[in-house]
Coordinates of C-alpha atoms in Angstrom, one line a residue:
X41 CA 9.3 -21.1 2.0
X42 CA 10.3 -22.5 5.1
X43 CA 9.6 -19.5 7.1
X44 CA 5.8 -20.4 6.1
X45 CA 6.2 -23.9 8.6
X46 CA 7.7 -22.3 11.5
X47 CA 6.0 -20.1 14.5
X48 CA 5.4 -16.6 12.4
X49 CA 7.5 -15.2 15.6
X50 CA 10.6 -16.8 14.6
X51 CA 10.1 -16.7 11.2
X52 CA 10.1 -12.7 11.5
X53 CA 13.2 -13.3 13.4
X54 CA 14.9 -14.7 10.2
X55 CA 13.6 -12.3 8.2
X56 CA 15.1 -9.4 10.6
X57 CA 18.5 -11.2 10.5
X58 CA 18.4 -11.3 6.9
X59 CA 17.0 -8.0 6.7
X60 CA 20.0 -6.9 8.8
X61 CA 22.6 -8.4 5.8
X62 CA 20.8 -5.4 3.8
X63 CA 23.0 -2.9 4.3
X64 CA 24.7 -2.7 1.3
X65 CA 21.3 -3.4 -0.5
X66 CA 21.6 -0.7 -3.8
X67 CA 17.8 -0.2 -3.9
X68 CA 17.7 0.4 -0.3
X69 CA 21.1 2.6 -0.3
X70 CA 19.0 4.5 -3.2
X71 CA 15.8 5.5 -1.2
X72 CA 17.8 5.9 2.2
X73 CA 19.8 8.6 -0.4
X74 CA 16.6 10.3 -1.5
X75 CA 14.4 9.8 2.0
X76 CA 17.8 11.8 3.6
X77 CA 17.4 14.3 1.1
X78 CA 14.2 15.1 2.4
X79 CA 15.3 15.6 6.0
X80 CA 13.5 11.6 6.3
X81 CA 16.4 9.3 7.6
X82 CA 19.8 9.9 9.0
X83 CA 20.9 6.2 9.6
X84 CA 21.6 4.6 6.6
X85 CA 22.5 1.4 8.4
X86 CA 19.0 1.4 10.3
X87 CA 16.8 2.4 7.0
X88 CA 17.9 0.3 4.5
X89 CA 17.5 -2.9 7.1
X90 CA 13.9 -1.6 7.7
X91 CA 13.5 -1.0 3.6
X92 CA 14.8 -4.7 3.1
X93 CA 12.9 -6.3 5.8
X94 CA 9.6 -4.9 5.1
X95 CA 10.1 -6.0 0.7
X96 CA 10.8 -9.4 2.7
X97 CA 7.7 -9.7 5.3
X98 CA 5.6 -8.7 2.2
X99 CA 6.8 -11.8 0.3
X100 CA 6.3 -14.2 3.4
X101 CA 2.9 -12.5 3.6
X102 CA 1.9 -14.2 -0.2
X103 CA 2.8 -17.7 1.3
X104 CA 1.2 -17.2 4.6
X105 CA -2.2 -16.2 2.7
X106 CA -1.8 -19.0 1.0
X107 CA -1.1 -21.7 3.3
X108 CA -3.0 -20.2 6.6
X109 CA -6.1 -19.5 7.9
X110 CA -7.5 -16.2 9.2
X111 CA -6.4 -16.9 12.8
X112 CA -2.8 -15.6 11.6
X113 CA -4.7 -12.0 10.7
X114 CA -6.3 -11.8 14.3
X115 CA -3.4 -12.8 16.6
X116 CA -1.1 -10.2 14.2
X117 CA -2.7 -7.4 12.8
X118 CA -3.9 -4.4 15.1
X119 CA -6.4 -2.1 14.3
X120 CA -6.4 2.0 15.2
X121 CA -9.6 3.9 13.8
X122 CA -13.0 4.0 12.4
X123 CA -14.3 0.4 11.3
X124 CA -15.3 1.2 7.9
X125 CA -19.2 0.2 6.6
X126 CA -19.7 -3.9 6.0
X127 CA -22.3 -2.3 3.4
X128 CA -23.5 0.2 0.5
X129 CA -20.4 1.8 -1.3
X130 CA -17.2 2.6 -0.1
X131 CA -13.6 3.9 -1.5
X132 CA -11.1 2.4 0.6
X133 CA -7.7 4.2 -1.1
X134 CA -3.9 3.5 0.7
X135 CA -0.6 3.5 -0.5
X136 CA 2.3 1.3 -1.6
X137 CA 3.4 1.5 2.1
X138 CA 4.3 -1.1 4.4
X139 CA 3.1 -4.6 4.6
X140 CA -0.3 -4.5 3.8
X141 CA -1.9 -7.6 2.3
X142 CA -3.3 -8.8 5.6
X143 CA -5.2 -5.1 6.1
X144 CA -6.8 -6.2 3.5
X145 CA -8.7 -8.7 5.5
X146 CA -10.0 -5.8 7.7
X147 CA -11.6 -4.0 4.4
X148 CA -12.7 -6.9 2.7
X149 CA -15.7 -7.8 5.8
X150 CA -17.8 -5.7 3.3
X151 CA -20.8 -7.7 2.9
X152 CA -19.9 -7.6 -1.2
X153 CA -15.9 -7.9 -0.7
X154 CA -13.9 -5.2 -2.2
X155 CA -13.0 -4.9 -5.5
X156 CA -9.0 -4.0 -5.8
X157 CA -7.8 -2.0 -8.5
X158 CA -4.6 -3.2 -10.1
X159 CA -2.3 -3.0 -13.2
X160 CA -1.9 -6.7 -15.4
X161 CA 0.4 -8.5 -13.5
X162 CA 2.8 -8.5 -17.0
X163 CA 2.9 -4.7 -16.3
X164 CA 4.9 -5.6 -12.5
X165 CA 7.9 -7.5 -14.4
X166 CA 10.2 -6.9 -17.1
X167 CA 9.9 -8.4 -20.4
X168 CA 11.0 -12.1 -20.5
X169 CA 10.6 -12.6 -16.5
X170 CA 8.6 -15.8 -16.1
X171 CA 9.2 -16.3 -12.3
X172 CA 8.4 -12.6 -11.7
X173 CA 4.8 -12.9 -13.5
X174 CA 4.9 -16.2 -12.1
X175 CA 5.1 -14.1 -8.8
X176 CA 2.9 -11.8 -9.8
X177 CA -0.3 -14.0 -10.3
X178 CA 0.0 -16.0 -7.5
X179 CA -0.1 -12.5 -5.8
X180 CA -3.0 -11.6 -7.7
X181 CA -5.1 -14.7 -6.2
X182 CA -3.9 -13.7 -3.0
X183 CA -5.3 -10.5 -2.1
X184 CA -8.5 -12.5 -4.5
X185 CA -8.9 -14.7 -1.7
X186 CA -8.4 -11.7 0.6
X187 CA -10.3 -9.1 -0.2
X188 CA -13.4 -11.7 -1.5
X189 CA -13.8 -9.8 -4.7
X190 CA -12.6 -9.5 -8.2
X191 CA -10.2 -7.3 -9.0
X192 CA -10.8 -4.9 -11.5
X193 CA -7.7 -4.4 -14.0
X194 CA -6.6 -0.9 -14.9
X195 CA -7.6 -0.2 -18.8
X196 CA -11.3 0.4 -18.4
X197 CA -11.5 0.7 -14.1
X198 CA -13.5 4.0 -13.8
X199 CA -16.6 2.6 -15.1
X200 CA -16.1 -0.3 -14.1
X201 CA -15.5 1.4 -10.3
X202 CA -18.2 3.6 -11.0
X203 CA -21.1 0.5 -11.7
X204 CA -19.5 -1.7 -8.3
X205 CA -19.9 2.1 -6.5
X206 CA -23.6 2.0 -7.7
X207 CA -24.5 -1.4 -7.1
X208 CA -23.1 -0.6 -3.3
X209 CA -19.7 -2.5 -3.5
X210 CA -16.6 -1.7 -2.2
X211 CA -13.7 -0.6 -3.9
X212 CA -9.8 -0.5 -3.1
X213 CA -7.1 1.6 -4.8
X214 CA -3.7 2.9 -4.0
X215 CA -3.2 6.7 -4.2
X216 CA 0.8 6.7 -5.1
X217 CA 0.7 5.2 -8.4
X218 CA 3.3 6.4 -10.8
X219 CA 1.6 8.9 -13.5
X220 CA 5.1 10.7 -14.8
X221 CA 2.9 13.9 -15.3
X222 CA 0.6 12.0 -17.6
X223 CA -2.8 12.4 -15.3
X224 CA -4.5 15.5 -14.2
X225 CA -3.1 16.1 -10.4
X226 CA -3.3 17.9 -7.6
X227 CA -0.4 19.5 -6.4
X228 CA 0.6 18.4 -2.4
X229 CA 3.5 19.2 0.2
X230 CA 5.3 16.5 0.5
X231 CA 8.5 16.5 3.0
X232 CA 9.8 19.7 2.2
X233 CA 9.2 19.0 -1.4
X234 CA 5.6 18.8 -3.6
X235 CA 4.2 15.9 -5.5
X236 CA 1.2 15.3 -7.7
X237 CA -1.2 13.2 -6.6
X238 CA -3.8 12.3 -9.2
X239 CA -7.5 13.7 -9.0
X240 CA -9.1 10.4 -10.3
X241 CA -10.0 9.0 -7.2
X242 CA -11.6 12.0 -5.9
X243 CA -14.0 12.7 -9.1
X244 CA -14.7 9.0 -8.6
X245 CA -15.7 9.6 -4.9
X246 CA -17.6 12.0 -5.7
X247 CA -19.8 10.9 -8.2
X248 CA -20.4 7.8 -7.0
X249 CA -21.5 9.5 -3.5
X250 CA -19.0 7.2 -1.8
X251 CA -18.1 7.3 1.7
X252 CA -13.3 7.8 1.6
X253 CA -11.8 5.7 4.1
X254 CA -7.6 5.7 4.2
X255 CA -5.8 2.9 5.4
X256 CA -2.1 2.0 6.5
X257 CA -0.7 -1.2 7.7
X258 CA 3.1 -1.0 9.3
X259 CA 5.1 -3.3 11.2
X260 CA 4.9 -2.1 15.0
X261 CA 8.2 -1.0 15.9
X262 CA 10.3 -3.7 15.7
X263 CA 7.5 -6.6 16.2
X264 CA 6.4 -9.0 14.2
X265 CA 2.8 -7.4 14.5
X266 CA 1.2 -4.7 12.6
X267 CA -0.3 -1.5 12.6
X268 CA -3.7 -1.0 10.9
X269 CA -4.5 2.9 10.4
X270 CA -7.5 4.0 9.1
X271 CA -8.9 7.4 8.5
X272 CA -12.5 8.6 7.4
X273 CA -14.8 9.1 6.4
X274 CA -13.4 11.8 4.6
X275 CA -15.1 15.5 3.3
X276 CA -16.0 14.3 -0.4
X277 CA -17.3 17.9 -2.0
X278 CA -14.8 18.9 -3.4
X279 CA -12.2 16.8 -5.7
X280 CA -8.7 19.2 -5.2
X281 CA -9.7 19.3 -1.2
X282 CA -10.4 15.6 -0.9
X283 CA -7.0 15.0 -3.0
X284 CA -5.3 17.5 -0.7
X285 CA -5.9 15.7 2.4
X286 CA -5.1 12.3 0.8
X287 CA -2.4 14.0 0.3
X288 CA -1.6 15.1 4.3
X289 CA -2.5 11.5 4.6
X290 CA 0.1 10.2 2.4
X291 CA 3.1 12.8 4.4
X292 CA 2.1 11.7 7.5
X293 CA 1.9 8.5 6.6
X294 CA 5.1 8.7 5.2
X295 CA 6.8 10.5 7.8
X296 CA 5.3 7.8 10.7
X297 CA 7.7 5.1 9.2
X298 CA 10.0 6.6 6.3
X299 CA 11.3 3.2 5.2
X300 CA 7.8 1.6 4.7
X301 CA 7.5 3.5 1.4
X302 CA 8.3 1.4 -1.6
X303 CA 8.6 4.4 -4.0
X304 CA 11.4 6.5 -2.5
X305 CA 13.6 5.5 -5.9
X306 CA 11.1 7.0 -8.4
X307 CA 9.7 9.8 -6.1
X308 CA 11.0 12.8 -8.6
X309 CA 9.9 11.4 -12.0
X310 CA 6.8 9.5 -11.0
X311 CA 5.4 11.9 -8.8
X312 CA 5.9 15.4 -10.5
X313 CA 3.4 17.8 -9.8
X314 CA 1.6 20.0 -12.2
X315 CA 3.3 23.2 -13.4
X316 CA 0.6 25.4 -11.3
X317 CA 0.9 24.9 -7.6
X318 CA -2.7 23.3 -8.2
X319 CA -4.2 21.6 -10.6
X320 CA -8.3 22.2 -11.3
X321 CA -9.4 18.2 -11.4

């Protein structure tokens, strides 16, 4: 916490010299082992610092949202792309990628805030983990205070999604979450290999009219500011093509900065796409 008191330069310089203890880190050694088997890191010193030091910004990120005004997200975060519409609907979809709670800023200008949909924070922790709910929540009313919106919890969030779409709100939603073959997918190259990404977002796109912006947020090389990406509008006809080139949007995305993705552990059993090189949604 008391990197939140300090210039944020410096404290990114702590964070990189902790980072650099990270090394022998086993979740990092365990995605640098899986991003290298995909032809996505050579460098296993260099990876798992970046891996470490970007699961560390994002925890300084909860304080600083909490503690700091929005002059932090001007001086810090850099845009690159379309500015997405401040009204009527829109589906703004990323990835667990980066450091991205202060992107969030950028999408939540919508004149109605966007709406982020997100598991129960009991679903982030293991059973019996007070100061990881604990955690949790507080980052819960983080990205509330960011993106100036309820959330809307996962359980019943396609109608729910649907009515915000209709009334012209915004909406937020990762594309990589974990579905262990349980959803309908789409089947999509990923780095020499293929994952399934799931269709939902697409059908909801699409019935709801939407326009599909995609959005990254990485450190900038090795500075202390970041990298907003956005893409879009996206083609909505079709549900497999629009979750085809979320998909190219996810490699890329990916490939631009292996170590920013969180989910490099679980890649083969979360991911695994359907038995048919595609899916029909």
């Amino acid at each position: 916490m008391g990197a939140v008191v300090l210039p944020y330069r410096l404290s990114f310089a702590i964070l990189r010299w902790r980072a650099a203890r990270g090394v022998d880190d086993p979740a990092a050694n365990k995605a640098f082992a899986m991003a290298c088997a995909h032809g996505q890191a050579s460098d296993r010193a260099a990876f798992c610092r970046r891996f470490v030091l970007y699961r560390l910004v994002d925890e300084l990120d909860q304080a600083l949202i909490s503690f700091r005004g929005w002059g932090w997200h001007r001086r810090w975060v850099r845009t690159q792309g379309p500015q997405p519409p401040t009204h009527g609907p829109l589906l703004a979809i990323t990835f667990h990628y980066g450091a991205g709670m202060h992107a969030v800023r950028a999408l939540g200008c919508h004149e109605q805030g966007i709406s982020i949909i997100h598991a129960p924070p009991e679903a982030a922790v293991t059973l019996g983990d007070t100061v990881g709910l604990w955690l949790a929540r507080l980052r819960r009313v983080a990205l509330r205070r960011l993106s100036g919106a309820e959330g809307i919890v996962i359980g019943h969030a396609a109608t729910q999604s649907l009515a915000r779409l209709a009334a012209g709100g915004a909406i937020l939603a990762l594309a990589d979450v974990p579905h262990f073959g349980q959803q309908r997918t789409v089947s999509v190259p990923f780095c020499g290999d293929r994952v399934g990404l799931t269709t939902g977002l697409a059908r909801l796109a699409i019935r709801a009219q939407a326009p599909v912006y995609v959005f990254s947020c990485a450190l900038a090389d090795d500075s202390p500011h970041r990298l907003l990406r956005i893409h879009g509008p996206l083609p909505i006809t079709d549900p497999v093509a629009l979750t085809q080139e979320i998909g190219h949007l996810f490699e890329a995305t990916v490939q631009a900065d292996p170590a920013a993705w969180h989910y490099w552990n679980i890649m083969s059993e979360a991911f695994p796409p359907p038995c048919s090189s595609l899916q029909a949604a």
